[in-house]
Coordinates of C-alpha atoms in Angstrom, one line a residue:
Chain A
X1 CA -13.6 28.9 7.1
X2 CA -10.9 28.3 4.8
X3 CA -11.2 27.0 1.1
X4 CA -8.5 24.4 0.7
X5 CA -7.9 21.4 3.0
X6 CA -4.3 22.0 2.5
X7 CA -4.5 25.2 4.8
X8 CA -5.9 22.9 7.7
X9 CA -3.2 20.5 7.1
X10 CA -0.5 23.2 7.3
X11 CA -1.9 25.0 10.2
X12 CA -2.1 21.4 12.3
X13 CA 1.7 20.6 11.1
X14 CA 2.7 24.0 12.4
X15 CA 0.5 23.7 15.9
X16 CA 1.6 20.1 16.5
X17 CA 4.9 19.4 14.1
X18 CA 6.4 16.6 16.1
X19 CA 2.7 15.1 17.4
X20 CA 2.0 11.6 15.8
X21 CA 0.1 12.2 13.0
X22 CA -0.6 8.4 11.5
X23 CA 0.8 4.9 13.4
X24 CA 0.6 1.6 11.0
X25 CA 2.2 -1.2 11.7
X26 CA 4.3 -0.4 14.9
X27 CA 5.7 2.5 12.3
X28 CA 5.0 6.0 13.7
X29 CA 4.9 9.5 11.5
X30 CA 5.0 13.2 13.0
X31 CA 2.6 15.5 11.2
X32 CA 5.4 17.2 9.6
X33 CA 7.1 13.9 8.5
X34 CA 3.7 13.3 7.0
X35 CA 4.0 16.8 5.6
X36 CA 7.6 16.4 4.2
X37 CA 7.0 12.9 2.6
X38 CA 3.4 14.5 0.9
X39 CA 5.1 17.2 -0.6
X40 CA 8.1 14.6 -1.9
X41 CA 5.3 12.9 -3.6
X42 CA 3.7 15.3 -4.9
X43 CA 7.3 16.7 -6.5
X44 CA 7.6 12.8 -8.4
X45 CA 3.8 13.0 -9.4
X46 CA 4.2 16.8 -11.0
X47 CA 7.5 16.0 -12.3
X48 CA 5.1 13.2 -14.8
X49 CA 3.8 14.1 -17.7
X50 CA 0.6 16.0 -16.3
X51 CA -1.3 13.1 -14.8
X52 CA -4.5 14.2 -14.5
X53 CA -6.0 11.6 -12.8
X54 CA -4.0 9.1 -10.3
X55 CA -5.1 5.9 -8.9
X56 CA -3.8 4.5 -5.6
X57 CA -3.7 1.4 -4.8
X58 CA -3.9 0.2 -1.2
X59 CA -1.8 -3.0 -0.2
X60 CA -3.0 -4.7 2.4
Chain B
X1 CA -1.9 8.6 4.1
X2 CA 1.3 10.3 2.6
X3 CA 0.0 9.2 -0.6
X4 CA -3.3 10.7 -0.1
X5 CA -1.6 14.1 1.0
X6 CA 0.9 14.2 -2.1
X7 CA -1.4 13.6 -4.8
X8 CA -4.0 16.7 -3.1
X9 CA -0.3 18.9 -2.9
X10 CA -0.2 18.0 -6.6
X11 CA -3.7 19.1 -7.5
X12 CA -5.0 15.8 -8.3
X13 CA -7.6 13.4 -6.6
X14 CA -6.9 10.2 -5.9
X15 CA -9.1 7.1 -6.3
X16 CA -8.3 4.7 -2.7
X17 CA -8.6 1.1 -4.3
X18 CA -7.8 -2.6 -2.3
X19 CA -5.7 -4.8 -4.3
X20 CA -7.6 -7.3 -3.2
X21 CA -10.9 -6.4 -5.2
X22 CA -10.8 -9.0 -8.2
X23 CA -9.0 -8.2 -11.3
X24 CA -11.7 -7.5 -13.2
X25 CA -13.4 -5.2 -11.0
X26 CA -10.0 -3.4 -10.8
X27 CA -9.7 -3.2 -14.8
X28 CA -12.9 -1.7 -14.6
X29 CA -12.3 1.0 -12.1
X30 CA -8.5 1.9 -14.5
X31 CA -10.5 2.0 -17.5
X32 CA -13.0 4.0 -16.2
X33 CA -11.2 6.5 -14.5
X34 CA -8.5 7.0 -17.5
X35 CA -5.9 6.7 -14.5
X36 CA -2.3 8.4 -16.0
X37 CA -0.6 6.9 -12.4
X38 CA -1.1 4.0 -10.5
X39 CA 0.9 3.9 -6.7
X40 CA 1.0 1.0 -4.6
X41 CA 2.3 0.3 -1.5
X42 CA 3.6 -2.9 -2.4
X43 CA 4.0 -3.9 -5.8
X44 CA 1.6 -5.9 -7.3
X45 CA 2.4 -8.2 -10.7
X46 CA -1.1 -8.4 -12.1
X47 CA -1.3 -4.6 -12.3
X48 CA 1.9 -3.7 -13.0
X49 CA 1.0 -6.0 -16.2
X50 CA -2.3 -4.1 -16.7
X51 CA -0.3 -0.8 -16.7
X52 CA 2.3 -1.5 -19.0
X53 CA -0.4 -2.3 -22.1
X54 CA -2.4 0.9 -20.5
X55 CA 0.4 3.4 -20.9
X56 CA -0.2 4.3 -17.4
X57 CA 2.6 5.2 -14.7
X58 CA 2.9 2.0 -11.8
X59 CA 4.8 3.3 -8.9
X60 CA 5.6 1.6 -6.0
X61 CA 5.7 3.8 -2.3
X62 CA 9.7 2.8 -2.1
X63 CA 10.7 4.9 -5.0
X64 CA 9.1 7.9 -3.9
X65 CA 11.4 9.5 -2.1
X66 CA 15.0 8.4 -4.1
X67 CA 16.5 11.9 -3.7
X68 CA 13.8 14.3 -4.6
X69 CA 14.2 18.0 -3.8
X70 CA 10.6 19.8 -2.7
X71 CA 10.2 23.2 -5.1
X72 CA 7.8 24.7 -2.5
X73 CA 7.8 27.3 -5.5
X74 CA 6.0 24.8 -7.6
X75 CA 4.0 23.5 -5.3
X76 CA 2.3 27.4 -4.1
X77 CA 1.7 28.0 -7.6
X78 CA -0.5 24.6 -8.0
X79 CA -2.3 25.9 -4.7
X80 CA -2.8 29.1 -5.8
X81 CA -4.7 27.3 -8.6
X82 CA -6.5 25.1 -6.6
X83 CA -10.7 25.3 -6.5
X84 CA -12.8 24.0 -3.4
X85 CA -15.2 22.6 -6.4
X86 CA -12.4 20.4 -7.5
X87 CA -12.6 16.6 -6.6
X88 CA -10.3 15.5 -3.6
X89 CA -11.1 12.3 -4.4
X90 CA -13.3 9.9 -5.7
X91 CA -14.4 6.4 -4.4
X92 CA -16.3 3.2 -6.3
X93 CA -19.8 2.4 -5.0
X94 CA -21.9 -0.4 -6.4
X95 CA -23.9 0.3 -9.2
X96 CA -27.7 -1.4 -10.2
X97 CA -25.8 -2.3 -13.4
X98 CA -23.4 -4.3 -11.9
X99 CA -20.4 -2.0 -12.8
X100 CA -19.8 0.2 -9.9
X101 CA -19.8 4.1 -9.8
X102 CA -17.1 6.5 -9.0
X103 CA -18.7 9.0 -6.7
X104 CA -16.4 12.3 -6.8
X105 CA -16.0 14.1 -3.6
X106 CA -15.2 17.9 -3.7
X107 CA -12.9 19.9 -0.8
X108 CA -15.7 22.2 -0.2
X109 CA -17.9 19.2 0.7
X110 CA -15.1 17.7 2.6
X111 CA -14.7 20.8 4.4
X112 CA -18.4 21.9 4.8
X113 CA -18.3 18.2 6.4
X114 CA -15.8 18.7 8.7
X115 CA -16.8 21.8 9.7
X116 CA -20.5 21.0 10.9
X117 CA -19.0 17.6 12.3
X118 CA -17.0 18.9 14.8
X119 CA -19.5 21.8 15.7
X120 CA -21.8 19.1 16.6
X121 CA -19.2 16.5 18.2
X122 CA -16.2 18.6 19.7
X123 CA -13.6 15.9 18.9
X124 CA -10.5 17.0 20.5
X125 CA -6.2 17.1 19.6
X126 CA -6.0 14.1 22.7
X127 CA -8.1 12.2 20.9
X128 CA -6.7 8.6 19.6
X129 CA -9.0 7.3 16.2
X130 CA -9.0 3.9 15.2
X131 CA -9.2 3.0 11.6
X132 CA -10.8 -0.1 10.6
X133 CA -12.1 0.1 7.4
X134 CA -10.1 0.0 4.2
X135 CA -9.6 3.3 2.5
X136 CA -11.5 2.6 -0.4
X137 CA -14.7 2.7 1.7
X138 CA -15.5 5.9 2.1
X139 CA -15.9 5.5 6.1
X140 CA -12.2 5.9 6.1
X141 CA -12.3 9.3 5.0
X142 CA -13.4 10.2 8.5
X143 CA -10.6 8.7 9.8
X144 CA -8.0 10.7 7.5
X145 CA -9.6 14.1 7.7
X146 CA -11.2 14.1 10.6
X147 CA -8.1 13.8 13.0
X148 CA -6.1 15.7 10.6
X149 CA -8.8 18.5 11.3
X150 CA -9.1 18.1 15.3
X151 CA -5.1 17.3 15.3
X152 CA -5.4 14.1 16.7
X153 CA -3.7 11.0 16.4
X154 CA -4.9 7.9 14.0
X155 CA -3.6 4.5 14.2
X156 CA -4.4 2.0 11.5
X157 CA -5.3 -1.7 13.6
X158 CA -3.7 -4.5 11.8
X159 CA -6.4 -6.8 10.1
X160 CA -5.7 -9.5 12.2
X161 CA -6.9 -8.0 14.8
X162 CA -10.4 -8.9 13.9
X163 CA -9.5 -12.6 13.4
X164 CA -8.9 -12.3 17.6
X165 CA -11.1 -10.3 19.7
X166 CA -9.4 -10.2 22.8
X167 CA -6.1 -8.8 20.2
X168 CA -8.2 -6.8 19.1
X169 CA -9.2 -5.3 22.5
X170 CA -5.3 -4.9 23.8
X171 CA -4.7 -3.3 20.6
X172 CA -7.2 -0.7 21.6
X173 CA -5.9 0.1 25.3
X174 CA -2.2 -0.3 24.4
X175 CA -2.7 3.4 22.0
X176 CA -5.4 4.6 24.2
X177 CA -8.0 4.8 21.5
X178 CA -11.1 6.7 22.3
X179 CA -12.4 7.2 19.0
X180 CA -14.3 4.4 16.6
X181 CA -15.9 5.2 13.5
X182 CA -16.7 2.4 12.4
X183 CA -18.5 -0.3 9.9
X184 CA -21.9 -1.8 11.8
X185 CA -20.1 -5.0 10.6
X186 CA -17.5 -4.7 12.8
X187 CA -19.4 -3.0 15.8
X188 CA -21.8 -6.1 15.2
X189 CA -18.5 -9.0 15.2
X190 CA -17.5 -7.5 18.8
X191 CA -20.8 -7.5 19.8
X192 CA -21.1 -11.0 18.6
X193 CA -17.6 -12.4 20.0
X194 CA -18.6 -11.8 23.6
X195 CA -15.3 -10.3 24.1
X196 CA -16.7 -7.3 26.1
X197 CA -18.1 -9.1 28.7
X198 CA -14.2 -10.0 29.5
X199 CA -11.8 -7.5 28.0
X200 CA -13.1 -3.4 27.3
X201 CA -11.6 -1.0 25.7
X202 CA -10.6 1.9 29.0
X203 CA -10.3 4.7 27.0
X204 CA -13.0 5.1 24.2
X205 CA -15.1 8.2 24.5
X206 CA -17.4 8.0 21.5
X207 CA -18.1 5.0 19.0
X208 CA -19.8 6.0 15.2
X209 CA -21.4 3.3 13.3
X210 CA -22.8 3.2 10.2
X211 CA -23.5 1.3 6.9
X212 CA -26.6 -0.6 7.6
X213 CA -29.1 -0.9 10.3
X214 CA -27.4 -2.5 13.5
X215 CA -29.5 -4.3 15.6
X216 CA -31.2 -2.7 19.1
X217 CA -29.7 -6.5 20.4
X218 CA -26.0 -5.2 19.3
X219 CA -25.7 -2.2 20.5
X220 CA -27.0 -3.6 24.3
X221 CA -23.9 -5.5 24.2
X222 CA -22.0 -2.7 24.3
X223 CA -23.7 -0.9 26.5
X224 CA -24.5 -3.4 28.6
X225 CA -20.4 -3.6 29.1
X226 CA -19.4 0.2 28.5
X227 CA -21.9 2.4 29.4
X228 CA -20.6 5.5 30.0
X229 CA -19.6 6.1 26.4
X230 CA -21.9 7.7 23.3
X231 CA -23.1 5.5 20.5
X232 CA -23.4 7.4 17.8
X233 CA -25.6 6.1 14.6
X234 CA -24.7 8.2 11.1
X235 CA -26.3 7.9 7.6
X236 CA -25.5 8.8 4.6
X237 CA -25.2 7.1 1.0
X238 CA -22.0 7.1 -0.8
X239 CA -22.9 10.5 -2.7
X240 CA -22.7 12.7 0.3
X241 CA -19.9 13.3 1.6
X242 CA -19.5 11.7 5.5
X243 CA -22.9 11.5 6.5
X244 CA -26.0 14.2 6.6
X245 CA -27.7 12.7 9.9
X246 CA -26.8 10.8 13.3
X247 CA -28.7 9.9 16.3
X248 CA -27.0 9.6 19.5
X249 CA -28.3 6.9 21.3
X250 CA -30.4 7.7 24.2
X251 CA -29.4 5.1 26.5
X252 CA -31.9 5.7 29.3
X253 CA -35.0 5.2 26.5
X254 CA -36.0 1.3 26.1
X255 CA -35.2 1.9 22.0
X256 CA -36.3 -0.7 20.3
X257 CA -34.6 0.4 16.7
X258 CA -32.8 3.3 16.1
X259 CA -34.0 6.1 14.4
X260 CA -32.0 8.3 11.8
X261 CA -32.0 11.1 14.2
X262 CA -30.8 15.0 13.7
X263 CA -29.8 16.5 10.3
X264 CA -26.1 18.2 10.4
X265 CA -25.9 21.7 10.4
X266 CA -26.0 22.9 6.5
X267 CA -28.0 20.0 5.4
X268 CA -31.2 19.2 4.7
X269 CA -33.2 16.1 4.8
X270 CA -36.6 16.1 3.1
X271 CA -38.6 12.9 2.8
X272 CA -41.5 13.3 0.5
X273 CA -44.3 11.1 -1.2
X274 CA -44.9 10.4 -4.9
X275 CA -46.7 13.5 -5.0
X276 CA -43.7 15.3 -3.7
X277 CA -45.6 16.1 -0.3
X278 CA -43.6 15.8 2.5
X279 CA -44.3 12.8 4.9
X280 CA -46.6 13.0 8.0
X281 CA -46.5 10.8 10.8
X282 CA -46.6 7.1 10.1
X283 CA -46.2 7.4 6.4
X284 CA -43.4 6.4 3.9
X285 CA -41.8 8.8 2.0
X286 CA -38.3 8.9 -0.3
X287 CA -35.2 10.9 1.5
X288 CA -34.2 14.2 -0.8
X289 CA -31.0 15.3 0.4
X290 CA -29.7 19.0 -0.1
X291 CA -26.9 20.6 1.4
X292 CA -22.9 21.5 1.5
X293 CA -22.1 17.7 2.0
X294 CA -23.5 16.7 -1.5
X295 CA -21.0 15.1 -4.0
X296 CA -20.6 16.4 -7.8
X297 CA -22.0 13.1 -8.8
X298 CA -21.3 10.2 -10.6
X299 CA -17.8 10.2 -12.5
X300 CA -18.1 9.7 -16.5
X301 CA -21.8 9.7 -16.2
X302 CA -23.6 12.3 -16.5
X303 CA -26.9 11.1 -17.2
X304 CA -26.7 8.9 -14.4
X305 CA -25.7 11.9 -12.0
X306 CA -28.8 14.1 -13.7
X307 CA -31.2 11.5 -12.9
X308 CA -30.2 11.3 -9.0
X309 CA -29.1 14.8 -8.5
X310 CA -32.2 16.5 -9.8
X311 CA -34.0 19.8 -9.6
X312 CA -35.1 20.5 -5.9
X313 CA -39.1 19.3 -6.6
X314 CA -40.5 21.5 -4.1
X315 CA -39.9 24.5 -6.2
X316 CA -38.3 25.7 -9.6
X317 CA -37.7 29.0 -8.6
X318 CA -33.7 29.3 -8.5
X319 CA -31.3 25.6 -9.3
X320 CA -31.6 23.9 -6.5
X321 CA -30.1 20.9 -6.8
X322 CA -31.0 17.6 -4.2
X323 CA -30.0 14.2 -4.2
X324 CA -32.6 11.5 -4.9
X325 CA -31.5 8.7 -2.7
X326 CA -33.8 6.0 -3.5
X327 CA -33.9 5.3 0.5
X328 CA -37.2 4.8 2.2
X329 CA -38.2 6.1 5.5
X330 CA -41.0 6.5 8.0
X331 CA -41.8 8.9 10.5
X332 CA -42.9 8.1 13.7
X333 CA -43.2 9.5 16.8
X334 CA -41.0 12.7 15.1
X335 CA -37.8 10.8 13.9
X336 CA -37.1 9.0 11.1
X337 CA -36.6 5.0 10.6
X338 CA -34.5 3.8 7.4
X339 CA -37.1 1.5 6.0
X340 CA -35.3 0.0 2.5
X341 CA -34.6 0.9 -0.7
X342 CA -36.8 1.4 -3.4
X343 CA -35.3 -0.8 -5.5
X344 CA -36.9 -3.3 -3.0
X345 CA -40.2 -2.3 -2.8
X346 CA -42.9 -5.1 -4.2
X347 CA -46.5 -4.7 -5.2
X348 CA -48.5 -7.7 -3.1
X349 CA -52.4 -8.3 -2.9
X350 CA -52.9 -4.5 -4.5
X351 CA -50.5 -3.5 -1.3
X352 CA -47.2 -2.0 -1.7
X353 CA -44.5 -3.1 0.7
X354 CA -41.1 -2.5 1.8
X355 CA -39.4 -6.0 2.0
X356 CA -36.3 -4.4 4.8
X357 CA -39.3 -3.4 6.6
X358 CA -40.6 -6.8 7.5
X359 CA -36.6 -7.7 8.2
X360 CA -36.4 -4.8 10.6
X361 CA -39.9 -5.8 12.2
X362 CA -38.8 -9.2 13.4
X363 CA -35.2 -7.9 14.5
X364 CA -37.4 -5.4 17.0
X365 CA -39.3 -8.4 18.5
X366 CA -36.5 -11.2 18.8
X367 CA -33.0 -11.1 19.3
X368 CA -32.7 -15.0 18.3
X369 CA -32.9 -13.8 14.6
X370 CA -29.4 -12.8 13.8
X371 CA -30.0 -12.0 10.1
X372 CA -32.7 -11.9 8.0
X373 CA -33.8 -11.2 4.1
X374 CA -37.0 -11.3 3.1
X375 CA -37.5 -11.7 -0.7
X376 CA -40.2 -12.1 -3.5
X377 CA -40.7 -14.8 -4.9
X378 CA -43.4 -13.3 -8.4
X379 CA -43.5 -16.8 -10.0
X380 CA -45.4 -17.9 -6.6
X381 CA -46.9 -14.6 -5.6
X382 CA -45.3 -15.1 -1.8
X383 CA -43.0 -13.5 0.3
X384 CA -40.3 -15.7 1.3
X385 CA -38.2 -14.9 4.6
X386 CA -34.6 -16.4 4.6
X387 CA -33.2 -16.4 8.3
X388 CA -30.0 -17.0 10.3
X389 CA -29.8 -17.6 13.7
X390 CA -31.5 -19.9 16.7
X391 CA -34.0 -21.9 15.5
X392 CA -37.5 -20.7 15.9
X393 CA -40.9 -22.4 14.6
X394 CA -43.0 -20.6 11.5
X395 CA -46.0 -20.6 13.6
X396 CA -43.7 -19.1 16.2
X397 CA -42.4 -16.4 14.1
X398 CA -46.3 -15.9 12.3
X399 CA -47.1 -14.9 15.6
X400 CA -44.5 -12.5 16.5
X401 CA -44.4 -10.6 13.1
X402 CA -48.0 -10.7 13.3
X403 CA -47.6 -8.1 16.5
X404 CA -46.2 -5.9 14.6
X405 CA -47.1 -6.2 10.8
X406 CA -50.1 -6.3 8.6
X407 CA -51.2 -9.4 7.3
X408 CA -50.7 -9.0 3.6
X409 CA -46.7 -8.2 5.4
X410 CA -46.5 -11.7 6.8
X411 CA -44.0 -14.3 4.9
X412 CA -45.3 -17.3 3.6
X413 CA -41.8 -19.2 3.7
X414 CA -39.5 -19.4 5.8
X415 CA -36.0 -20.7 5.3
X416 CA -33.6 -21.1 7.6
X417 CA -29.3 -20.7 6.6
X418 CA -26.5 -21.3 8.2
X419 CA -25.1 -18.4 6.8
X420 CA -26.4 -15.8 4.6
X421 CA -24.8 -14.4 2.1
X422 CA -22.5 -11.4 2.8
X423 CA -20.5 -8.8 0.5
X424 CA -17.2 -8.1 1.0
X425 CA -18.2 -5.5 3.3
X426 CA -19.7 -7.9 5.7
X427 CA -23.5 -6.5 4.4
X428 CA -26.2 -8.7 3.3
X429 CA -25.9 -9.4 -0.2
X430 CA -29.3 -9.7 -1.2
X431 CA -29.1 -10.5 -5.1
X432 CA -26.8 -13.5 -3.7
X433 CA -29.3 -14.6 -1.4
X434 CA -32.1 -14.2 -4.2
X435 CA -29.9 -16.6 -6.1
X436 CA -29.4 -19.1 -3.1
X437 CA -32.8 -19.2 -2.9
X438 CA -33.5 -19.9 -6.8
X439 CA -31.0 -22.9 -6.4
X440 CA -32.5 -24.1 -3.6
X441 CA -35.9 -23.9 -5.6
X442 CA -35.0 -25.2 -8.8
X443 CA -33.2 -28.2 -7.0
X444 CA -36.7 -29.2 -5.2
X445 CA -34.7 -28.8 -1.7
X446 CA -37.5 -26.5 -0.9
X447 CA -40.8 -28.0 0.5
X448 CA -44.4 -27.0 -0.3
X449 CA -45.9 -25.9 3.7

């Protein structure tokens, strides 16, 4: 088994890269779209001042 | 979901709350969790206002991706640093004090989770999942990592859908969903719209439910309609991580509530006495939990997490640690029933009794009852039963309960609603109806039998 969830995540993106990871709203993403936007996001939340903890907010 | 995934590729957890909670509960759960970043899908004035006088960070999902470059440099070396004891994320449960409790969930107890879920379930990559909870409950976490983990598909069903049934339905078949995990609220609004008996969902292989009890009455609806499907009940409180036990509904046996069922593998479930001996048949006991799934406990409070999480009591040999849940159950027959909480319990004629018990009693004899709370009422020294459903006479109901409960158990009052009170979960909210019935009380609307 492996330690970090983020190794699961990978290996799916790498079996399945074009597979529909997430529909919502009639709006589709591929497990590596999902993969590409994560790692965007994670880029703009290291690039703040080390936010330790981070809230999300869901709109509904 | 993207949001999720970046702030875990960041080495952070994030806290999944709905806009919609009031403002004050929301201040709270900033406050609390000294949040440096708030990101919201849309944005959202009232926050944004908190932020700016809390020096924390409001981003709104649109600005995300203005013309950022991914260092996957940067990103390996905060993986390399990453711990599976490190939170993933954390989500807000109710508290007994009225402010609610951030429960922190680890990777290793998301993983453990996943892990012994599929070995017992074999989901599979075809698989479609449904999402209908909102991420902050912690249901939804299923849905995220679950068909993340099998590679499988989840679609998030508009909330409108549950304003409509029959929408509801087509929404279903039109992405070939075979996968619920689910709230018993909702399992128990189909079950109540009478859609099935029209419209079914073709695809679904498996349906989980859990939350609450659901009725022996709901669940034949569905099976009644789609039979060749597994019903799958789960529990768990909030501080393990997905759920420690499931039953899967044995459609053949005339059930008349369902039981807790099998432990997952890595876990443990002990239910034990005030003495700390384990329960034999027919007797009440507390549920210890111990295992891989169990949280780090309650965020910010560590004398709170000491007094649940607490030194395994069957021995001191090694730290052991188990979570006190505070749930009640009986065995019988070999399984285990959820009775209530302890928190309910009430001392009566020198007896002690679980109040959910005499609730689930009457739901196992009649199916006219379609909610129930029974409360105490000290200044009178009587049990009062508060009921929602068809009619039925006291004598009536005296008689059925009496089947199936001790004297001493029997109501004295009983109270009939139009609606009882719910949370925003679609549970019973029993201080609420506590209170309903104090008005009703005080205001002399209540008659001496």
């Amino acid at each position: 088994m492996n330690i970090n969830i983020l190794d699961y995540f990978e290996a799916t993106v790498k079996k399945h890269p074009q597979k529909i990871a997430i529909m919502d709203h009639c709006q589709a993403y591929s497990y590596s779209q999902v993969m590409e936007m994560s790692k965007k996001m994670a880029m703009l939340l290291m690039n703040k001042k080390n936010p330790r903890y981070l809230f999300y907010v869901i709109g509904m | 979901m993207i949001l999720f995934w970046g702030v875990i590729y960041s080495g952070n957890f994030y806290v999944p709350i709905d806009e919609k909670v009031p403002l004050k509960r929301l201040k709270h759960m900033v406050d609390h969790t000294n949040a440096k970043i708030i990101v919201s899908i849309k944005g959202c004035k009232e926050i944004d206002e908190y932020c700016c006088t809390r020096d924390i960070k409001s981003i709104h999902f649109s600005q995300i991706y203005e013309g950022i470059k991914i260092d996957e440099k940067k990103l390996l070396c905060v993986y390399e640093n990453m711990l599976d004891i490190d939170p993933l994320y954390m989500v807000y449960t109710s508290g007994s004090t009225g402010k609610p409790k951030g429960v922190l969930k680890t990777q290793k107890s998301v993983l453990n989770f996943l892990y012994s879920f599929q070995k017992v379930f074999s989901l599979r990559e075809q698989d479609v999942f449904a999402n209908q909870v909102s991420f902050d409950f912690d249901v939804a976490a299923k849905d995220i990592f679950l068909s993340m983990y099998v590679s499988a598909t989840l679609v998030i069903i508009p909330k409108q859908c549950f304003m409509v049934p029959k929408e509801l339905i087509i929404f279903l078949n039109k992405h070939k969903v075979t996968i619920l995990i689910w709230s018993v609220a909702a399992i128990r609004y189909v079950a109540s719209s009478g859609i099935l008996a029209k419209e079914k969902p073709e695809f679904l292989r498996k349906v989980f439910f859990s939350g609450e009890v659901l009725q022996m009455h709901e669940l034949k609806e569905w099976i009644m309609y789609l039979e060749n499907i597994d019903y799958i009940n789960l529990y768990a409180p909030t501080e393990v991580t997905g759920n420690c036990m499931y039953y899967i509904v044995d459609q053949m046996h005339g059930l008349k509530r369902l039981p807790l069922g099998l432990v997952f593998p890595n876990m443990e479930v002990m239910v034990l006495k005030e003495d700390y001996q384990k329960v034999k048949e027919n007797e009440i006991g507390e549920i210890y939990i111990r295992g891989a799934f169990l949280s780090q406990g309650y965020y910010q409070d560590l004398e709170r997490t000491k007094k649940s999480f607490v030194q395994n009591p069957l021995h001191h040999d090694y730290l052991d640690v188990v979570y006190k849940t505070g749930d009640l159950a009986r065995q019988v027959e070999g399984q285990l029933y959820f009775i209530g909480r302890v928190d309910h319990q009430i001392k009566h004629m020198g007896y002690r009794i679980e109040l959910e018990e005499i609730e689930q009693a009457l739901y196992t004899q009649t199916s006219q009852v379609n909610r129930c709370c029974a409360i105490y009422d000290v200044e009178k020294n009587k049990i009062i039963l508060i009921l929602q459903g068809e009619f039925i006479k006291n004598k009536k109901i005296r008689s059925i309960l009496s089947n199936v409960l001790p004297k001493y158990m029997i109501p004295h009052q009983y109270i009939w609603l139009d609606k009882l009170p719910e949370n925003i979960r679609g549970k019973l909210d029993r201080k609420k109806t506590m209170e309903q019935y104090l008005k009703m009380k005080n205001s002399g609307e209540l008659y001496a039998e």
